[in-house]
Short mmCIF file of C-alpha atoms and ligand atoms in Angstrom, two decimals:
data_model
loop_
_atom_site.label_atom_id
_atom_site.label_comp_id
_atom_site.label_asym_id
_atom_site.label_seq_id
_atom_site.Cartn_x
_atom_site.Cartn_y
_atom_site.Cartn_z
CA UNK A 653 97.36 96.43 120.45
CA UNK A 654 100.04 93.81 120.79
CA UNK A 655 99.30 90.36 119.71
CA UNK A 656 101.08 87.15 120.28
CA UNK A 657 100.73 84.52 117.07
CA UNK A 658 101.32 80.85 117.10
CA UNK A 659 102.10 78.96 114.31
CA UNK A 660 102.06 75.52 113.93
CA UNK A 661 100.28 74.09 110.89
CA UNK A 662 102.67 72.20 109.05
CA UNK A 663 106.47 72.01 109.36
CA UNK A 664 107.64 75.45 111.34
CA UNK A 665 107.38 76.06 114.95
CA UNK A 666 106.69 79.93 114.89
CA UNK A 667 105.62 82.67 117.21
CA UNK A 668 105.95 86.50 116.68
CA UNK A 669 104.32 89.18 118.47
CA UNK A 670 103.20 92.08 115.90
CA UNK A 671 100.26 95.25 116.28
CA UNK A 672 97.08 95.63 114.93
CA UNK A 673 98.39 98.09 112.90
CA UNK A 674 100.93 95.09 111.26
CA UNK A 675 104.37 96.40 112.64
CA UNK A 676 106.23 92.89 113.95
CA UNK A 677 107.76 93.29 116.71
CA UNK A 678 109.28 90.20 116.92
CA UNK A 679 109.20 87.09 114.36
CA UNK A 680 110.57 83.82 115.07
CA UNK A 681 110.67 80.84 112.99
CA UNK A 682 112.26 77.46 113.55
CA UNK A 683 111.81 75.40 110.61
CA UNK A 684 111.73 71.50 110.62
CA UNK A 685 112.77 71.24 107.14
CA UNK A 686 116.53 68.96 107.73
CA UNK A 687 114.09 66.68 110.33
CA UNK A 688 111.84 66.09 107.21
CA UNK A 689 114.30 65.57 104.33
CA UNK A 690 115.82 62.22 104.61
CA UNK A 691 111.94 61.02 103.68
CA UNK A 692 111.34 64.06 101.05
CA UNK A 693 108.29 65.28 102.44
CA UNK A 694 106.61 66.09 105.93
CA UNK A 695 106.12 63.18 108.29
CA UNK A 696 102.92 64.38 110.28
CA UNK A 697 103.60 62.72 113.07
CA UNK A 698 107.05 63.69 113.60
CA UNK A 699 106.17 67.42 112.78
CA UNK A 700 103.52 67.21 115.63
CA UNK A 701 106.18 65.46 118.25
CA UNK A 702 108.95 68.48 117.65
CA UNK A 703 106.50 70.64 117.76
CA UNK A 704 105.87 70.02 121.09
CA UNK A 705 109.26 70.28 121.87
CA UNK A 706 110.10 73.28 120.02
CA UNK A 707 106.81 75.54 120.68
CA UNK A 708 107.44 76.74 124.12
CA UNK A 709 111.13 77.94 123.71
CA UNK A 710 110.01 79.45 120.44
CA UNK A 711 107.15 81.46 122.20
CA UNK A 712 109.27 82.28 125.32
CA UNK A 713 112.15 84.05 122.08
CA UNK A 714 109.18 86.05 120.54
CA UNK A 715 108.43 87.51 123.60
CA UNK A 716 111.83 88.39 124.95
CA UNK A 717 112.61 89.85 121.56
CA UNK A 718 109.78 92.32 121.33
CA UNK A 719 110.61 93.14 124.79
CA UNK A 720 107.06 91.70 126.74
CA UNK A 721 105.54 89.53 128.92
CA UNK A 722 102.22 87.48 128.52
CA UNK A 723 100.90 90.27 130.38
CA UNK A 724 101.50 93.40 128.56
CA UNK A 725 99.71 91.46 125.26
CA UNK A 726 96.36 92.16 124.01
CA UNK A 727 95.55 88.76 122.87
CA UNK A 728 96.97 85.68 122.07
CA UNK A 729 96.32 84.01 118.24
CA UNK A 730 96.76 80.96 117.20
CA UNK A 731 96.52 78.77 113.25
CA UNK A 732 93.39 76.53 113.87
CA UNK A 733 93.11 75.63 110.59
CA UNK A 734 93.91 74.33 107.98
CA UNK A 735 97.09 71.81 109.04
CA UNK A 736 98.06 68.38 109.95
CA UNK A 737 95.70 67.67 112.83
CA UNK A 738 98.34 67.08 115.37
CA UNK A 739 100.63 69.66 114.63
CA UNK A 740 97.75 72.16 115.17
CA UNK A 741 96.67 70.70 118.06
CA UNK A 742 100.29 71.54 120.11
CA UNK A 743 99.62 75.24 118.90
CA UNK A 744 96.39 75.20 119.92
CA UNK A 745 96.92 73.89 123.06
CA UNK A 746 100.04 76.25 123.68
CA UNK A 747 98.28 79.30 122.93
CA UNK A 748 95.07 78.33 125.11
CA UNK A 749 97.45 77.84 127.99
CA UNK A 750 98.77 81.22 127.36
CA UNK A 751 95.55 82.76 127.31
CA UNK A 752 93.74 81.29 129.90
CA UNK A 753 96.81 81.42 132.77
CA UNK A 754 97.46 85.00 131.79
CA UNK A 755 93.82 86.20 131.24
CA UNK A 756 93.82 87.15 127.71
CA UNK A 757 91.44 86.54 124.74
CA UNK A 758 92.02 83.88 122.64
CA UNK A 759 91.24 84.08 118.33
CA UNK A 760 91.76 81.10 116.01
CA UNK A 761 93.18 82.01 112.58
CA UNK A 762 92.65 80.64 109.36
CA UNK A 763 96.14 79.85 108.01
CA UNK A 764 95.21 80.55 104.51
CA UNK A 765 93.96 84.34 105.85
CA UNK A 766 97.08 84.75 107.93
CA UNK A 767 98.95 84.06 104.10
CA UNK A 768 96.46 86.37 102.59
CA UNK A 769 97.15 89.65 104.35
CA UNK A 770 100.62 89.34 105.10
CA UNK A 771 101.06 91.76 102.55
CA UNK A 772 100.38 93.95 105.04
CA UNK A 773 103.12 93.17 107.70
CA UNK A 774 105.68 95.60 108.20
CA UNK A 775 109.36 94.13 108.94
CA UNK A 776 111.25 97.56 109.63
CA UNK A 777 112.08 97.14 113.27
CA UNK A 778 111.46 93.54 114.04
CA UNK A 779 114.29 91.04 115.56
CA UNK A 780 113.62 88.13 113.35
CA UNK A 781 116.78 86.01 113.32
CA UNK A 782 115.95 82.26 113.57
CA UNK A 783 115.95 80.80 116.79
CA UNK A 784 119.30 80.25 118.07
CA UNK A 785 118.60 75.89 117.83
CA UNK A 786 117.12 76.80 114.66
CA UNK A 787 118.57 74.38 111.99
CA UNK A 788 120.68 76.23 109.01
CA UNK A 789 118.60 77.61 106.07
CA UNK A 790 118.82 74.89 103.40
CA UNK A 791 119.84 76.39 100.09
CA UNK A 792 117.92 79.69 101.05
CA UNK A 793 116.74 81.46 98.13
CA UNK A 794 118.59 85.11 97.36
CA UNK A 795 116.18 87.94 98.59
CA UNK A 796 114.52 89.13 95.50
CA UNK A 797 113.07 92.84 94.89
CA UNK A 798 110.12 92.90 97.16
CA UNK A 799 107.91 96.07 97.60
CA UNK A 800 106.85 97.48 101.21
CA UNK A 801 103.93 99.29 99.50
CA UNK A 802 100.67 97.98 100.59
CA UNK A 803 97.55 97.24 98.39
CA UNK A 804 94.35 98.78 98.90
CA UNK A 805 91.03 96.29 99.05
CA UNK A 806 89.91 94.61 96.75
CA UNK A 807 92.83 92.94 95.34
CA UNK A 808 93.75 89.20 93.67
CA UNK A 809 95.84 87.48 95.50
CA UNK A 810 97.96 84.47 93.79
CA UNK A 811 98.82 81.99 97.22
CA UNK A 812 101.27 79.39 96.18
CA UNK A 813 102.69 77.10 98.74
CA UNK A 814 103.59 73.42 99.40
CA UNK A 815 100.63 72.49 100.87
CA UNK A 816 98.24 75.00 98.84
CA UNK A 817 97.82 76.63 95.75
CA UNK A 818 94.62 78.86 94.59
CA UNK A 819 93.71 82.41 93.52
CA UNK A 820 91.42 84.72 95.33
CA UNK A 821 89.56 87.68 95.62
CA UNK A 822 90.35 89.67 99.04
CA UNK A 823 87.30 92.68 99.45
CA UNK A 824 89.32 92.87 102.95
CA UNK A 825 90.40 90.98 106.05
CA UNK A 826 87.32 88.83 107.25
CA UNK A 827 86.80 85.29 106.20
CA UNK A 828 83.59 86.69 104.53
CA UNK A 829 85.36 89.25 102.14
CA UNK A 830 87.47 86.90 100.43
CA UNK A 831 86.53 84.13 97.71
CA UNK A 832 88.41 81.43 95.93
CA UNK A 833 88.57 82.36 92.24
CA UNK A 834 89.95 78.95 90.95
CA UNK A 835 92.61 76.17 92.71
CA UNK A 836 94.61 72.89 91.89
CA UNK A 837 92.68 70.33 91.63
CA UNK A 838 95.79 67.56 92.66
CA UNK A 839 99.32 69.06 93.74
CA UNK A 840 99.93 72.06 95.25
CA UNK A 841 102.88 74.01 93.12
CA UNK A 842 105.53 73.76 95.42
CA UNK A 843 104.72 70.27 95.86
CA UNK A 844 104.78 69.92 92.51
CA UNK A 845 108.66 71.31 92.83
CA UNK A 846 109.35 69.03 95.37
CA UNK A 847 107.90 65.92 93.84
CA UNK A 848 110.02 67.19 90.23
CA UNK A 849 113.15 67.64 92.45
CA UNK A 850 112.82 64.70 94.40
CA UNK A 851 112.81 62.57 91.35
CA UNK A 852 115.90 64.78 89.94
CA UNK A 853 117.99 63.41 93.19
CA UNK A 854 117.90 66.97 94.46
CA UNK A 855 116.59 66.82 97.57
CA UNK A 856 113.79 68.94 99.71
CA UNK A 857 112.56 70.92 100.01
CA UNK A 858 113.01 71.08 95.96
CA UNK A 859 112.10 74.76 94.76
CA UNK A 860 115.11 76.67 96.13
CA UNK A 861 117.49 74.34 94.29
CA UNK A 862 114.84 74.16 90.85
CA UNK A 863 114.77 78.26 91.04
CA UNK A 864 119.08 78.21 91.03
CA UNK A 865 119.25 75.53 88.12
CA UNK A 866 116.77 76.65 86.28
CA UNK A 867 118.72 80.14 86.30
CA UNK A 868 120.93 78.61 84.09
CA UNK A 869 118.91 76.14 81.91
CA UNK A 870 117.47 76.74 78.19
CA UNK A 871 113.67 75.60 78.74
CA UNK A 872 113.49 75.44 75.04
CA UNK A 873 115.80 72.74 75.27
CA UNK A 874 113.87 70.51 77.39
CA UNK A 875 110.30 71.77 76.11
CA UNK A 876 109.81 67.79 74.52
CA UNK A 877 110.00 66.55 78.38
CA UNK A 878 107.64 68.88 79.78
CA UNK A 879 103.97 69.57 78.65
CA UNK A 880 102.49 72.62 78.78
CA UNK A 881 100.24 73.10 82.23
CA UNK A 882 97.36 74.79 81.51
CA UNK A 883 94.72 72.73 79.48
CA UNK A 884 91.27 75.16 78.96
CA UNK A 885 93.10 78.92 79.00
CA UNK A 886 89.89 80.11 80.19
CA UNK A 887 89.49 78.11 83.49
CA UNK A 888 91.15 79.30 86.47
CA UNK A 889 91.89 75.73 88.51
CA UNK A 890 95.40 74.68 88.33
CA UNK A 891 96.63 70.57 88.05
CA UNK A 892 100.44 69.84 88.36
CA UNK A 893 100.33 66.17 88.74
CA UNK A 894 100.71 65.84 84.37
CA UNK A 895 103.74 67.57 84.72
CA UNK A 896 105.18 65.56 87.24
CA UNK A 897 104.13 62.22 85.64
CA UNK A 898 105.92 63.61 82.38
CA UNK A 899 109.18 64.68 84.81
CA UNK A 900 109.46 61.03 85.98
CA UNK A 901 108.33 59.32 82.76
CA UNK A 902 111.47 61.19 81.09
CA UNK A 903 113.73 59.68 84.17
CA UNK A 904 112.74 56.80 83.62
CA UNK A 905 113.10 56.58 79.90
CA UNK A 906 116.86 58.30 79.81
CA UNK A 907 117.91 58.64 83.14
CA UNK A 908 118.54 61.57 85.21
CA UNK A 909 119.93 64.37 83.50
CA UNK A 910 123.36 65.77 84.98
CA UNK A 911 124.64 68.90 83.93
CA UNK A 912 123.40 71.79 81.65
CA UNK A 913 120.82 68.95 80.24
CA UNK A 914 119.82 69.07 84.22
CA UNK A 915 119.61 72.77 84.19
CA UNK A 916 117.29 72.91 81.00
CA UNK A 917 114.67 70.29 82.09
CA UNK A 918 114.58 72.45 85.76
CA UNK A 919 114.35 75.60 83.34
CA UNK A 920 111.41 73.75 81.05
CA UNK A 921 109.89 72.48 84.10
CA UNK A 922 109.60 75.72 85.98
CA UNK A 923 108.83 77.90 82.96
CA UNK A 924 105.86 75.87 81.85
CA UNK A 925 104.48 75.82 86.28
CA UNK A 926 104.97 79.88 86.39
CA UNK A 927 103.35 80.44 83.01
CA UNK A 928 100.38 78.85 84.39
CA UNK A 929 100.98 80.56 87.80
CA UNK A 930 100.98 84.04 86.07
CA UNK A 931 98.38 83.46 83.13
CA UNK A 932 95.39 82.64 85.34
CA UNK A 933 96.31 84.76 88.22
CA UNK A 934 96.40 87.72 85.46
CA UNK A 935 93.35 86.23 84.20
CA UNK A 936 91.37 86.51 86.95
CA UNK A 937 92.28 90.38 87.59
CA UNK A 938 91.08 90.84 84.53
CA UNK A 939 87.50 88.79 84.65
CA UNK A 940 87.31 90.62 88.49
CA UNK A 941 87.87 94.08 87.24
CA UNK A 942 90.74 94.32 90.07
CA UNK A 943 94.06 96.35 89.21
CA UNK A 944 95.59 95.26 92.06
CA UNK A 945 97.85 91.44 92.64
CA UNK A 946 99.06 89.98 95.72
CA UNK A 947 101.56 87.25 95.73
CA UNK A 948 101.87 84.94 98.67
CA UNK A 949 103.25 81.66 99.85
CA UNK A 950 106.61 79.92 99.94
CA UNK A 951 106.68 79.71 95.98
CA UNK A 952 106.14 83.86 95.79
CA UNK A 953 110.11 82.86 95.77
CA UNK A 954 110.18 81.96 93.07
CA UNK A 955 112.41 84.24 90.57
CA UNK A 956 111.10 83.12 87.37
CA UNK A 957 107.62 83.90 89.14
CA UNK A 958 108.44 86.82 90.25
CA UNK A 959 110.05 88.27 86.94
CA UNK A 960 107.14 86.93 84.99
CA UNK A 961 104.29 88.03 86.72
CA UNK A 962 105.95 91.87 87.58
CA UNK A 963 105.78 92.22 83.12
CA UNK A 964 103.13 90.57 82.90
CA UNK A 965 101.55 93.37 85.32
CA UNK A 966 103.39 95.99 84.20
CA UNK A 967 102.00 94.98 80.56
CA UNK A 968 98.34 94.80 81.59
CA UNK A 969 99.02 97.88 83.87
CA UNK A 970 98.02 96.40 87.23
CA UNK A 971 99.41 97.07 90.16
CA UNK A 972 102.25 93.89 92.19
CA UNK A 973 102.58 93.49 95.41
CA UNK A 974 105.24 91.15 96.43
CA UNK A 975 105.83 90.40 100.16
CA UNK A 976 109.37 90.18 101.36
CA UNK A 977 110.23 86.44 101.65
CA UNK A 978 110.08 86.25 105.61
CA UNK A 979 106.37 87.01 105.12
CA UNK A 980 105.95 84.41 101.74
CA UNK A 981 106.67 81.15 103.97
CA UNK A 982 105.21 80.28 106.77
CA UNK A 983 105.37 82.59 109.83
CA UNK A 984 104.18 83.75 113.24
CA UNK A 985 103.58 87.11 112.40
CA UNK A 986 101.10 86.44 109.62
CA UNK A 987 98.69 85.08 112.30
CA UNK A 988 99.56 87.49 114.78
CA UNK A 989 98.49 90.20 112.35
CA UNK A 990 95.18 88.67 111.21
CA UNK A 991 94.36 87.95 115.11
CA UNK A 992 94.73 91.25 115.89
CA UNK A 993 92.38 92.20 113.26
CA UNK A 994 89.76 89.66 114.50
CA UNK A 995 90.13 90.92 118.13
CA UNK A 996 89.65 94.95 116.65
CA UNK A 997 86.39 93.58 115.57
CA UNK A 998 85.24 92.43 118.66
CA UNK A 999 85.91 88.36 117.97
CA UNK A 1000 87.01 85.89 120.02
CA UNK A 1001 86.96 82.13 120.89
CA UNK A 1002 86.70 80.26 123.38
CA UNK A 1003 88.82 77.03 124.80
CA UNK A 1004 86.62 74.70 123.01
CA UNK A 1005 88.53 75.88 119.99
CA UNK A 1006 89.39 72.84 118.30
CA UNK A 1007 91.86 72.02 114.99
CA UNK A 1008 90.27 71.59 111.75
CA UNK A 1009 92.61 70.14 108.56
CA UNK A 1010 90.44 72.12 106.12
CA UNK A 1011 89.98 75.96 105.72
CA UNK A 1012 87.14 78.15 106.40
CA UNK A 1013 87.70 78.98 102.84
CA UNK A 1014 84.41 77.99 100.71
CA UNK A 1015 86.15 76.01 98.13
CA UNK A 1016 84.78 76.46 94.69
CA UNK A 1017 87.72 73.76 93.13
CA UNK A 1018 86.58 70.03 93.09
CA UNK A 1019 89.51 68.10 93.93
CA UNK A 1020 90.48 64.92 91.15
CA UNK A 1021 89.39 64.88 87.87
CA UNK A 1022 88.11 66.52 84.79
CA UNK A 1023 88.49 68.67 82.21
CA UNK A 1024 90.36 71.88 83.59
O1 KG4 B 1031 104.69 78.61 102.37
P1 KG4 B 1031 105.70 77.55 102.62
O2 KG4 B 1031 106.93 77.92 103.41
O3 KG4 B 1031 105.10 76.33 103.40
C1 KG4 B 1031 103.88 75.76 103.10
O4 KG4 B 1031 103.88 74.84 102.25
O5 KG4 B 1031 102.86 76.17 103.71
O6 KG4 B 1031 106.12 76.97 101.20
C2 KG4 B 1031 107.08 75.96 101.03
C3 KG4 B 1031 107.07 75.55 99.58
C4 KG4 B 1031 107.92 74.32 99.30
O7 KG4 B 1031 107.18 73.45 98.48
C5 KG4 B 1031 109.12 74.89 98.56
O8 KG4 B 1031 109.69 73.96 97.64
C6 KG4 B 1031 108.52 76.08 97.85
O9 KG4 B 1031 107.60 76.62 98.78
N1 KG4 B 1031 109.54 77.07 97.51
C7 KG4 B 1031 109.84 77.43 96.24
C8 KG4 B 1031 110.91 78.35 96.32
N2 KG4 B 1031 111.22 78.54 97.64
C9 KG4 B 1031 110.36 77.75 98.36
N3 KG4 B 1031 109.32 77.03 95.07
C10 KG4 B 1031 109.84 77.55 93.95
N4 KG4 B 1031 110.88 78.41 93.94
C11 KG4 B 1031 111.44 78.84 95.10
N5 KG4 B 1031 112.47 79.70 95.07
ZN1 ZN B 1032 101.56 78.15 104.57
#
């Protein structure tokens, strides 16, 4: 089965074509990040607009570089949910298009899924190169160790992203079989980078350049700046917004560090958002009974992340799975794959399929306040 997936949630235009079996065939991503930065953040609106400029070329490259036609796919799949409203709705409408004019079936995909199981995604032979109007990568991250071993079911699965960060429990691929453990209840954690590095004059998106200072910095030096994330150890819901008020209370008080003093309070900052990262995610292994860890999302990055939650694994003896970056940020072939699992089980939606800015995902997390 070949599947076409559409991708356009948040800030990346993406389309890949990959089998039901996870091997991409083709993967292309155009990100919107240097559209975005001058106002440090995504600017819904003018995510949706380039979007709609962006998505057919984008579509038209994943298909040449697999080497097919609309015709020769089994199925076209497309992020429904969760996103900025109109910046799903120009996927959506792209991909029922698709579908309709060339007679395929059509399968929504949770986006949160799609980051969920691209664990599973095989790069070996795809042509993945940006698009060739593809903006340069800003201050992309070096390619850290990442595994092509795949985990078995059931496994706990740490997704940390800029629009999302939560642990769950995946029993395998359908909606169903997987269940929020614990979540933020305010920032996600690579917001919470941004935010930290927006206020540090570093610009956006801010983990990349956090993860290179912080390479450098002494957290212990900066530990008076930075409180400590996790409140109750025993809960497993996440809040990064203290951390962030104590990142720009310390600006405002002496000023924005500049040098080493810079490096340290990235280095404090990031240490005390991964221990909390890897503590709970560990945590909840444990309290599941699961010996097996996923990590997922644009801050799966991260290197302090990475480094601290492979010993804390190897410690506890459980098993890490850590996704080659490509399949970490946001990506076509994510949703390709977890359409073409949805269309092997005999699913499939219908034109009326409309955008929804929440998951299918039952939340268990309240979102605001409380004792954590
Ligand atoms: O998954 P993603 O590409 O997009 C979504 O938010 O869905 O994740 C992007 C986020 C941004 O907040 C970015 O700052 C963060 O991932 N990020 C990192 C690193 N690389 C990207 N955070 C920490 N360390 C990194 N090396
Ligand atoms: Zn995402």
């Amino acid at each position: 089965m070949r599947v076409l997936g559409i991708e356009t949630s948040c800030d990346e235009t993406a389309a890949a074509v990959v089998t039901e079996g996870g091997d991409v065939l083709s993967d292309v991503v155009r990100s919107q990040v240097a559209l975005h930065a001058p106002y440090g953040g995504v600017v819904p609106e003018v995510a949706a607009r380039d979007h709609a400029r962006a998505v057919v070329p984008v579509v038209r490259e994943a298909l040449a570089r697999a080497g097919v036609t609309a015709a020769d796919l089994d199925g076209v799949a497309v992020t429904s949910r969760p996103g900025l409203a109109g910046a799903l709705l120009v996927g959506l409408q792209t991909a029922k298009g698709l579908a309709w004019a060339a007679g395929k079936p059509l399968v929504g995909v949770d986006h949160l899924v799609g980051h969920l199981l691209a664990v599973f995604l095989r790069r070996d032979g795809a042509r993945s190169t940006p698009a060739p109007d593809a903006p340069p990568a800003p201050d992309a991250p070096p390619a850290p160790p990442a595994s092509d071993e795949r985990p078995a079911f059931p496994y706990v699965a740490l997704l940390a992203s800029g629009g999302h960060t939560a642990i769950y429990r995946v029993d395998g691929p359908a909606l169903g079989a997987i269940r929020e453990l614990g979540a933020t209840r305010d920032d996600a954690a690579g917001e919470a980078f941004d935010k930290v590095a927006k206020l540090l004059g570093l610009g956006y998106p801010g983990g990349p350049v956090v993860d290179r200072l912080a390479a450098t910095g002494d957290a212990a030096a900066a530990a008076e700046a930075v409180p400590a994330v996790m409140a109750r150890k025993e809960s497993l819901e996440f809040s990064f917004s203290g951390i962030k008020s104590a990142v720009a209370r310390h600006v405002a008080k002496r000023g924005r560090p500049e040098g080493q003093a810079l490096n340290d309070l990235c280095a404090a900052f990031q240490g005390a958002v991964v221990d909390a990262l890897v503590q709970k995610t560990v945590r909840a292994a444990r309290a599941e009974g699961i010996e097996r860890v996923v990590l997922a999302g644009g801050v799966a990055a991260n290197r302090g992340l990475r480094a601290q939650m492979a010993a804390a694994c190897a410690r506890r003896g459980l098993g890490l799975f850590v996704p080659p970056f490509a399949s970490c940020t946001d990506n076509g072939a994510m949703i390709a794959y977890a359409g073409a699992l949805r269309l092997a089980a005999g699913e499939r939606d219908t034109l009326d399929l409309a955008p929804e800015t929440r998951t299918a995902l039952p939340r268990v997390t309240r979102k605001g306040g409380g004792v954590r």
